[in-house]
PDB file of C-alpha atoms in Angstrom:
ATOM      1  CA  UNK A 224      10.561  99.480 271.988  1.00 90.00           C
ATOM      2  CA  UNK A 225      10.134  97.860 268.662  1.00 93.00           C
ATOM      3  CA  UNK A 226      11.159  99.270 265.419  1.00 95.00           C
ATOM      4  CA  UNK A 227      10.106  98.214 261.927  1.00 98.00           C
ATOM      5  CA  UNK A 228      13.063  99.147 259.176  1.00 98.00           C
ATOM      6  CA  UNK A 229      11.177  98.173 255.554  1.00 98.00           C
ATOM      7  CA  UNK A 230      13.158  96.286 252.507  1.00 98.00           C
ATOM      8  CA  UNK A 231      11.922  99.739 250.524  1.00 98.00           C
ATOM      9  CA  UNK A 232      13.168 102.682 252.757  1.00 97.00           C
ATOM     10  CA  UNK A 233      16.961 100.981 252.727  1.00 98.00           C
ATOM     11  CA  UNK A 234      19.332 102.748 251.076  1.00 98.00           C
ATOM     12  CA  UNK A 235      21.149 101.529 247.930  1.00 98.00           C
ATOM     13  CA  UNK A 236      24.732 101.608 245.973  1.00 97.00           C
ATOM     14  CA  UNK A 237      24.023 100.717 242.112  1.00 97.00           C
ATOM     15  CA  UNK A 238      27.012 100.354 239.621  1.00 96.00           C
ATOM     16  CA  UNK A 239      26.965  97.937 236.368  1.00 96.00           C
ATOM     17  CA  UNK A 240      27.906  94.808 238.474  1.00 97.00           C
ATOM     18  CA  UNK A 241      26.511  95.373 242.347  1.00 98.00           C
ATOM     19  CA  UNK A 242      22.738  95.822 243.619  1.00 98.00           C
ATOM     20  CA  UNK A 243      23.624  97.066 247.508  1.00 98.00           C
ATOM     21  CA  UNK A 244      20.711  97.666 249.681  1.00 98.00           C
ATOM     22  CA  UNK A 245      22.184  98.740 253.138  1.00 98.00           C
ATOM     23  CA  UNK A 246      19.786  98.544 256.166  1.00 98.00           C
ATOM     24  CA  UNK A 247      22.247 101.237 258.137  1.00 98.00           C
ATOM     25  CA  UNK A 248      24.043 104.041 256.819  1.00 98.00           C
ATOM     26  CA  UNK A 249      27.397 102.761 254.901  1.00 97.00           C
ATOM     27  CA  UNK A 250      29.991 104.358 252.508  1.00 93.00           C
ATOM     28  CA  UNK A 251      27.677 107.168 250.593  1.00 94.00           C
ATOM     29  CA  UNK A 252      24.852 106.252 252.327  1.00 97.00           C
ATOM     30  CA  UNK A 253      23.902 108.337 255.730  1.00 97.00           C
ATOM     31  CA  UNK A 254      21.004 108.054 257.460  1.00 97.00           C
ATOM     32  CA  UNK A 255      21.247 109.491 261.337  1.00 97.00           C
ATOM     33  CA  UNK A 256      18.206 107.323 262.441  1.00 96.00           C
ATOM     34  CA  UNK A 257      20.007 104.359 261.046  1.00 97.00           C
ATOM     35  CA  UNK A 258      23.253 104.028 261.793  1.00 98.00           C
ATOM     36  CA  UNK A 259      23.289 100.932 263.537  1.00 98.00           C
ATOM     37  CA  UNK A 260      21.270  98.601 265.734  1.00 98.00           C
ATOM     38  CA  UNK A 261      23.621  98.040 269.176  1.00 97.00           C
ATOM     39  CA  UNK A 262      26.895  96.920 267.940  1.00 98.00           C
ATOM     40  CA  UNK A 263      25.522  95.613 264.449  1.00 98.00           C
ATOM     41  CA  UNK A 264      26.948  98.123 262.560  1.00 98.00           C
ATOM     42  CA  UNK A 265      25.878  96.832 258.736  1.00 98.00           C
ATOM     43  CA  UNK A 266      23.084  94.342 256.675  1.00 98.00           C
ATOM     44  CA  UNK A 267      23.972  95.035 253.270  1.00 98.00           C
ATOM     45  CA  UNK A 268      21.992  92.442 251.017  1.00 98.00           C
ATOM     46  CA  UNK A 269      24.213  92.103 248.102  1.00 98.00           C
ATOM     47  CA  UNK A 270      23.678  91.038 244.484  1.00 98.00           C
ATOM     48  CA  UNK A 271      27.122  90.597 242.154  1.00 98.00           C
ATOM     49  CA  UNK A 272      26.522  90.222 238.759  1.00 98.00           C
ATOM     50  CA  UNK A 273      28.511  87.699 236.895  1.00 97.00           C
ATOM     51  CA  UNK A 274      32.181  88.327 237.132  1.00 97.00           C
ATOM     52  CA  UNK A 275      31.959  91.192 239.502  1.00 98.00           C
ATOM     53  CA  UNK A 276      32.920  92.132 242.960  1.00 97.00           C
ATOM     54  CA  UNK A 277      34.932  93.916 245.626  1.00 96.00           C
ATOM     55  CA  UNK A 278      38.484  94.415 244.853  1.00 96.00           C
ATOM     56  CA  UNK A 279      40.962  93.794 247.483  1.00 97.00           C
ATOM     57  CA  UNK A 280      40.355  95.999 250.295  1.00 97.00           C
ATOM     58  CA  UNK A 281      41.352  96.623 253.830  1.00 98.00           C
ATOM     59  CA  UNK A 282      39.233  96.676 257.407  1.00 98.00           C
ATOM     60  CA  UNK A 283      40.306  96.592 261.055  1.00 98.00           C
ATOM     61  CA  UNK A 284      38.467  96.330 264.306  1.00 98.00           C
ATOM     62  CA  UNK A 285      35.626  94.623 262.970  1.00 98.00           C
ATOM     63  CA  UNK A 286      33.217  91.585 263.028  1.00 98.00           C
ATOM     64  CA  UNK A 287      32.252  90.792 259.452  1.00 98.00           C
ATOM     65  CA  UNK A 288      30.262  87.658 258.383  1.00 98.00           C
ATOM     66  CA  UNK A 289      29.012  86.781 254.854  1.00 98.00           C
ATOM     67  CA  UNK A 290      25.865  84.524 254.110  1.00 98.00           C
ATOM     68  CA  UNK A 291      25.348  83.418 251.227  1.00 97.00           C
ATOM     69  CA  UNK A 292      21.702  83.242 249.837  1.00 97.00           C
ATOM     70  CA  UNK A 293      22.729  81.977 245.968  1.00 97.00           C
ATOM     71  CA  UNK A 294      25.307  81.638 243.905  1.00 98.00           C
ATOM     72  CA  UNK A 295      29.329  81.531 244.446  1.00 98.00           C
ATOM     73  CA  UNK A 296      31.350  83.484 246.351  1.00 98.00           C
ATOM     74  CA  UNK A 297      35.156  83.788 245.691  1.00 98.00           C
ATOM     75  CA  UNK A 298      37.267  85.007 248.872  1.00 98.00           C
ATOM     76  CA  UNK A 299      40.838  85.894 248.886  1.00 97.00           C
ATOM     77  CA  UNK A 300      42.848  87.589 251.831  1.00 97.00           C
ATOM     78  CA  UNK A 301      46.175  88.877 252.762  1.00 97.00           C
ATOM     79  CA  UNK A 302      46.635  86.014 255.023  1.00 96.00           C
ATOM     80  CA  UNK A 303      46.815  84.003 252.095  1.00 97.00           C
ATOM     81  CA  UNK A 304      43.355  82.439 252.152  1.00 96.00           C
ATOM     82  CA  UNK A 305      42.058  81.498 249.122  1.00 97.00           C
ATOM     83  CA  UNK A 306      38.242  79.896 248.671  1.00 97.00           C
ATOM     84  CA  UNK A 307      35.251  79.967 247.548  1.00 97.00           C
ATOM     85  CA  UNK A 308      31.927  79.177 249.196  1.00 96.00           C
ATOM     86  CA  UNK A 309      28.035  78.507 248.228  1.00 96.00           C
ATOM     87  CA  UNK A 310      24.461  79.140 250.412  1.00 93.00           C
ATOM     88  CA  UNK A 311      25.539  75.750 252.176  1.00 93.00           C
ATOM     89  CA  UNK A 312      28.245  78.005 254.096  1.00 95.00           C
ATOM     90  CA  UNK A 313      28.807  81.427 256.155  1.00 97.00           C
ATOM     91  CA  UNK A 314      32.440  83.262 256.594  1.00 97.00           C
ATOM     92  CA  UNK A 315      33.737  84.860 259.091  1.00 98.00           C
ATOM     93  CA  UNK A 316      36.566  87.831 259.560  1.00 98.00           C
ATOM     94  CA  UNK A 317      37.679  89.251 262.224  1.00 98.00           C
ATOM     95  CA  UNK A 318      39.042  92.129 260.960  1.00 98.00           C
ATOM     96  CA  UNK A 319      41.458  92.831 264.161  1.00 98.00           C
ATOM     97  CA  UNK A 320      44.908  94.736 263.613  1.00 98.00           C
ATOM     98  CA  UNK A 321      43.969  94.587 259.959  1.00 98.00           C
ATOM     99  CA  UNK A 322      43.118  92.285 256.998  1.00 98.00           C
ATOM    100  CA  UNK A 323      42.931  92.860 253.063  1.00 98.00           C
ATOM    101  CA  UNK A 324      40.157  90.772 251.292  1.00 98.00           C
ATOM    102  CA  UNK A 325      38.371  90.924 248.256  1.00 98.00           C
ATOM    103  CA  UNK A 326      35.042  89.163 247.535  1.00 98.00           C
ATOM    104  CA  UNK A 327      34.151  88.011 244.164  1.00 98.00           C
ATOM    105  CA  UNK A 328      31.642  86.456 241.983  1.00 98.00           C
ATOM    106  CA  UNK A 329      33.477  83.505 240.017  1.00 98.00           C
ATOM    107  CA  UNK A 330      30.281  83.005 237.749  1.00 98.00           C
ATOM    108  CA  UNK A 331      30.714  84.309 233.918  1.00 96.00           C
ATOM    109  CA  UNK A 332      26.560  83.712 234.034  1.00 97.00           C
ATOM    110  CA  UNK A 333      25.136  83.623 237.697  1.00 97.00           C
ATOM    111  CA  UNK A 334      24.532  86.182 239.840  1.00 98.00           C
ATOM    112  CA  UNK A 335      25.604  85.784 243.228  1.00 98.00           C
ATOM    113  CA  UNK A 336      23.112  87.141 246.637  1.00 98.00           C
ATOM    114  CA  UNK A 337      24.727  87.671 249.935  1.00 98.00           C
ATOM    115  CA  UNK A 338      24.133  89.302 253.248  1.00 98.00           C
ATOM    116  CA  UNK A 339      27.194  90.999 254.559  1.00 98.00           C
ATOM    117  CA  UNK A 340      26.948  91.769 258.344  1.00 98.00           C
ATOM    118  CA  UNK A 341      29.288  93.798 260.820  1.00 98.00           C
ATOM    119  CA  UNK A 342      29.056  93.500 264.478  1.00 98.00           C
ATOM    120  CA  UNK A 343      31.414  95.931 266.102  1.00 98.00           C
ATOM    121  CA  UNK A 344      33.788  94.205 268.077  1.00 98.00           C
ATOM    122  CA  UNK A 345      34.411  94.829 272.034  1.00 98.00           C
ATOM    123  CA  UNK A 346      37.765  93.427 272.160  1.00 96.00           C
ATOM    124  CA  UNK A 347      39.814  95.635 269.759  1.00 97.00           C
ATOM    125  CA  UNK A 348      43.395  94.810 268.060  1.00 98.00           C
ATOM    126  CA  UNK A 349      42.932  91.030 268.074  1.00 98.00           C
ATOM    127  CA  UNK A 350      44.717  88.591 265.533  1.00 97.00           C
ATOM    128  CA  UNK A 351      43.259  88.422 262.462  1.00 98.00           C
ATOM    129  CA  UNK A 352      41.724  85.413 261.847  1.00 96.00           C
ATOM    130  CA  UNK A 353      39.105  84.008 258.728  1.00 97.00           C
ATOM    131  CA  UNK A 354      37.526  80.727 259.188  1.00 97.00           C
ATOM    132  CA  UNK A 355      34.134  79.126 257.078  1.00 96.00           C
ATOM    133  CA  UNK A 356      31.607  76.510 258.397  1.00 96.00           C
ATOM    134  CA  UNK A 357      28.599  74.553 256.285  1.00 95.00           C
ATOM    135  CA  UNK A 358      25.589  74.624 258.152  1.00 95.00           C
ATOM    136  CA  UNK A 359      23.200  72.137 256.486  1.00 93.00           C
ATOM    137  CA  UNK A 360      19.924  72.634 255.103  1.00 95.00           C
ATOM    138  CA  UNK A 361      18.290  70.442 257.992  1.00 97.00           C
ATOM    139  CA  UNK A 362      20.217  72.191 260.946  1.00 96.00           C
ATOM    140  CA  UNK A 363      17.921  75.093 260.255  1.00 97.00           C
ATOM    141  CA  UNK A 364      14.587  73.699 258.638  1.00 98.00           C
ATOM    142  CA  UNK A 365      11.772  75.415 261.129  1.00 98.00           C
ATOM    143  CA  UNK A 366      14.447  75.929 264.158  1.00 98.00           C
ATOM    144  CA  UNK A 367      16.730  78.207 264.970  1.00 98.00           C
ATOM    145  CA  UNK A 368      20.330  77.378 264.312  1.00 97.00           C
ATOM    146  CA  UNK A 369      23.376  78.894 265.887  1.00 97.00           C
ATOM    147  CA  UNK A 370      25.789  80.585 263.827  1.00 97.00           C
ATOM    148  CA  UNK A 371      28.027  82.549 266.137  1.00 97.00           C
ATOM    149  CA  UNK A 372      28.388  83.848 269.202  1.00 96.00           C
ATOM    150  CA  UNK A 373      30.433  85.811 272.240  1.00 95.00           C
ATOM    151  CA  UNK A 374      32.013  82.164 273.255  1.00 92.00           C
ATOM    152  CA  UNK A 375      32.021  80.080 270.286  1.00 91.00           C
ATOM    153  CA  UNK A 376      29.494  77.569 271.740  1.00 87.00           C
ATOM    154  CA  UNK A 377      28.917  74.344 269.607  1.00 79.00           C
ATOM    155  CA  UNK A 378      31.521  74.846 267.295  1.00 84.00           C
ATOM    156  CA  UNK A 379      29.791  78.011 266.158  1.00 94.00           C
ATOM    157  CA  UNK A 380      31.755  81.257 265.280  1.00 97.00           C
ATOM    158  CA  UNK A 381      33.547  83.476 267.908  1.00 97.00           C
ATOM    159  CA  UNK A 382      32.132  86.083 267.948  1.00 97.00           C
ATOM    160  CA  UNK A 383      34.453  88.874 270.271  1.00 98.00           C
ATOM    161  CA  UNK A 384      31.281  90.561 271.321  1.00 98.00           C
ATOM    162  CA  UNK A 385      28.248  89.517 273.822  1.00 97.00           C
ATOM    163  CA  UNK A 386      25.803  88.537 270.787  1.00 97.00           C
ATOM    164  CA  UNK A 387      24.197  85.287 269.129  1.00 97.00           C
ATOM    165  CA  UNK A 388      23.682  85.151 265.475  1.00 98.00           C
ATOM    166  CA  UNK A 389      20.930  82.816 264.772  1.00 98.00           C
ATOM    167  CA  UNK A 390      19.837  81.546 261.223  1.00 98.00           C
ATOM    168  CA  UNK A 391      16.555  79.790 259.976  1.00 98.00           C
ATOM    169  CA  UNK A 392      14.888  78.818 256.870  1.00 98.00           C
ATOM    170  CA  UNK A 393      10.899  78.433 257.629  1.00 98.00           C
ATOM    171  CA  UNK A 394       8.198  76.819 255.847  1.00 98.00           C
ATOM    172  CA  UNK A 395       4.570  78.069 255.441  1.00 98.00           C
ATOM    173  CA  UNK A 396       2.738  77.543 258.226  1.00 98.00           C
ATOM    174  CA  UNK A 397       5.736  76.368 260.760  1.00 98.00           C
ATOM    175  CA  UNK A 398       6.997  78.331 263.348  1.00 98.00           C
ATOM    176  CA  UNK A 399       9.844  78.947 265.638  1.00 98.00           C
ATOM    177  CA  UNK A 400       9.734  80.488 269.285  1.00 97.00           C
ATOM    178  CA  UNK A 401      12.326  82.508 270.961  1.00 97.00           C
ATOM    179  CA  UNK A 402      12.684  84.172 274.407  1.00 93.00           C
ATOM    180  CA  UNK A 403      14.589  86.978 274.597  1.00 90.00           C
ATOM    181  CA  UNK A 404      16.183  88.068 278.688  1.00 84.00           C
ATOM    182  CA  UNK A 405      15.089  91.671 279.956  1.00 80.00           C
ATOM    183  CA  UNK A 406      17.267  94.256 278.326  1.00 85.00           C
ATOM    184  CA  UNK A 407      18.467  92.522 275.220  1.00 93.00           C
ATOM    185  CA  UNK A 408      18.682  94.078 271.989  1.00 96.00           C
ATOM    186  CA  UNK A 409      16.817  91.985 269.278  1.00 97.00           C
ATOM    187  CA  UNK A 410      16.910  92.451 265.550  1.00 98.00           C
ATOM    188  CA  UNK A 411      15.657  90.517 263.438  1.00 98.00           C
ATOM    189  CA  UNK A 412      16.404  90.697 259.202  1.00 98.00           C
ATOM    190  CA  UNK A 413      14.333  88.550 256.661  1.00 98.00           C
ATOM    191  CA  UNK A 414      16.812  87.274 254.168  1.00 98.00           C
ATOM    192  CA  UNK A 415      14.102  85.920 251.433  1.00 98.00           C
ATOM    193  CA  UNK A 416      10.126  85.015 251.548  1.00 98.00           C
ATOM    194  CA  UNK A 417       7.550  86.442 254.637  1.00 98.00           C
ATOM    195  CA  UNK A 418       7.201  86.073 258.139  1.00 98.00           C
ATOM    196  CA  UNK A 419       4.998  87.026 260.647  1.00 98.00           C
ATOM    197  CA  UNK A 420       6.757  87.636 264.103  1.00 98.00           C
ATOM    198  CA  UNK A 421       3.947  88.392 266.674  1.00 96.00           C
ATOM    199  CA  UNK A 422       1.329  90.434 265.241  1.00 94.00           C
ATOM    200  CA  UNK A 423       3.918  92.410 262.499  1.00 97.00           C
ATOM    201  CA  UNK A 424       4.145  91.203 258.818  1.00 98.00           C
ATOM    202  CA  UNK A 425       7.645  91.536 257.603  1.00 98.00           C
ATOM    203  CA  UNK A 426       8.514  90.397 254.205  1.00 98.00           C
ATOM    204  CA  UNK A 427      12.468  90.089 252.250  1.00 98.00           C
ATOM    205  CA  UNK A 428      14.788  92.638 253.074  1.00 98.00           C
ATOM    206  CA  UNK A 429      12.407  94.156 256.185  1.00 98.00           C
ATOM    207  CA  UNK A 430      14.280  94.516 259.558  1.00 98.00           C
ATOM    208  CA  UNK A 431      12.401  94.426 263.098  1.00 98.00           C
ATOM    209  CA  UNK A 432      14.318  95.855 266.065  1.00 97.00           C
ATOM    210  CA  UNK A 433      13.150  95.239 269.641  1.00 95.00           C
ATOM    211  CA  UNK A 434      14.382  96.440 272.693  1.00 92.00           C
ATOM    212  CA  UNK A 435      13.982  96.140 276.507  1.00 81.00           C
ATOM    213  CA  UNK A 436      11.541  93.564 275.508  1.00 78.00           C
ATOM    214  CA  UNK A 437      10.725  90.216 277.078  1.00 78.00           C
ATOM    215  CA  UNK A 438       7.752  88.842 275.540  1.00 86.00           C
ATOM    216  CA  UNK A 439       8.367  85.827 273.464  1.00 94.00           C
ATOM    217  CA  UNK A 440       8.867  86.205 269.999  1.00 97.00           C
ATOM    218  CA  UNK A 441       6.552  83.423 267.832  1.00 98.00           C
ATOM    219  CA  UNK A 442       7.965  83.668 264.363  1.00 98.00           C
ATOM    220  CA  UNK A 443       5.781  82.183 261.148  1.00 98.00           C
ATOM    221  CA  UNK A 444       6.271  81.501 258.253  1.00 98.00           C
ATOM    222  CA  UNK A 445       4.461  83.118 255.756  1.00 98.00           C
ATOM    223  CA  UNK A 446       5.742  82.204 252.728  1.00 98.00           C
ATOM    224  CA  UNK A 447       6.087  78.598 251.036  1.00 98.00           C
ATOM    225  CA  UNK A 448       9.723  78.989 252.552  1.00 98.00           C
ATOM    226  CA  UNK A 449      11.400  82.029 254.277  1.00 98.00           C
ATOM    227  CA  UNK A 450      15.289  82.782 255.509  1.00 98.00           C
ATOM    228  CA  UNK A 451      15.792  84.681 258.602  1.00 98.00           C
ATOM    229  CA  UNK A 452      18.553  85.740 260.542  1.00 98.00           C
ATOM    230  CA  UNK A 453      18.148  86.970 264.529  1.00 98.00           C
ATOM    231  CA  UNK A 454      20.379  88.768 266.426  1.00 98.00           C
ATOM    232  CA  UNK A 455      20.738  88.983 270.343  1.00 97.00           C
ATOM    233  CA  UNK A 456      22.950  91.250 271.576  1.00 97.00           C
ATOM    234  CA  UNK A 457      23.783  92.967 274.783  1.00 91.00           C
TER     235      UNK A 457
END
């Protein structure tokens, strides 16, 4: 089963300082053939205007990573976490028995783009815990780099549910391979620029799901440079 979720047939929050498009159904948004993918539960692909952002808020029980794509982001927690971080780095929450945050642009001029992702968790009530890694340009540069996943492998993220979070930035012309096992749950969510995975076109903000699937995936990049993120899950 594949399924092809376009950039345009997202839904959307608009205010006068945030541009949400949200790839499932979140907050006023509901869409029954969309409300998640597995247990990734949100893509929102964020844009803060200068100055902006989320006021502190709470969560619990879930997964919740934040990519940067440009810009500045300012995060502050009730564990007393204080930082801010660029498109070098990702963060990661798990939201657990509970956690207040708030996410914020510190630019009076720049915008700032993000992708904010929830995986539902499958070990409930843990510690919270926030942590941030840099992942270098050249760690991703037409391969797939590891992010996150159900063990922590490589000094990625630990993730508490059977998933890898992968992340790439391809150039025109290169391409990346990956094999997915029999019965996996694939999706896979262009960040910026065009790829081409198989024989479907997908350009920024388009999502591909693919399930029960084992053919391998050739990924290429269509645009003078393009950032991905896959997701295998159980």
């Amino acid at each position: 089963m594949i399924k092809i979720r376009k950039a345009s047939e997202r839904g959307t929050t608009k205010n006068d300082w945030l541009v949400s498009k949200h790839t499932f159904s979140f907050a006023g948004y509901y869409d029954p053939q969309n409300i998640s993918f597995g247990p990734l539960r949100v893509i929102n692909d964020d844009v803060i205007a200068s100055s902006g952002g989320f006021d502190m808020h709470p969560h619990d029980n879930m997964e919740i990573l934040t990519v940067v794509l440009s810009g500045e982001l300012e995060h502050k927690d009730s564990m007393g976490n204080s930082t801010i971080i660029d498109k070098s780095q990702v963060q990661k929450m798990s939201a657990g028995t509970g956690i207040i945050h708030g996410e914020f642009n510190p630019s009076d001029k720049i915008p700032v783009h993000l992708l904010q992702i929830w995986i539902v968790p499958a070990i409930k009530n843990v510690k919270p815990y926030y942590e941030e890694k840099t992942f270098e340009r050249e760690t991703m540069l037409n391969k797939l780099c590891l992010l996150g996943s159900g063990n922590g492998e490589e000094g990625t993220f630990l993730i508490y549910q059977d998933v890898k979070i992968f992340e790439s930035i391809i150039e025109k012309d290169k391409s990346v391979v990956y094999q997915p096992a029999n019965l996996r749950k694939i999706w896979i969510h262009v960040a910026t620029g065009a790829i081409k995975v198989n024989n479907t076109n997908l350009e920024a903000g388009d999502g591909m799901g693919i399930e029960c699937e084992d053919d391998i995936l050739n990924i290429l990049g269509k645009a003078n440079e393009s950032r991905f993120l896959l997701f295998d899950m159980n």
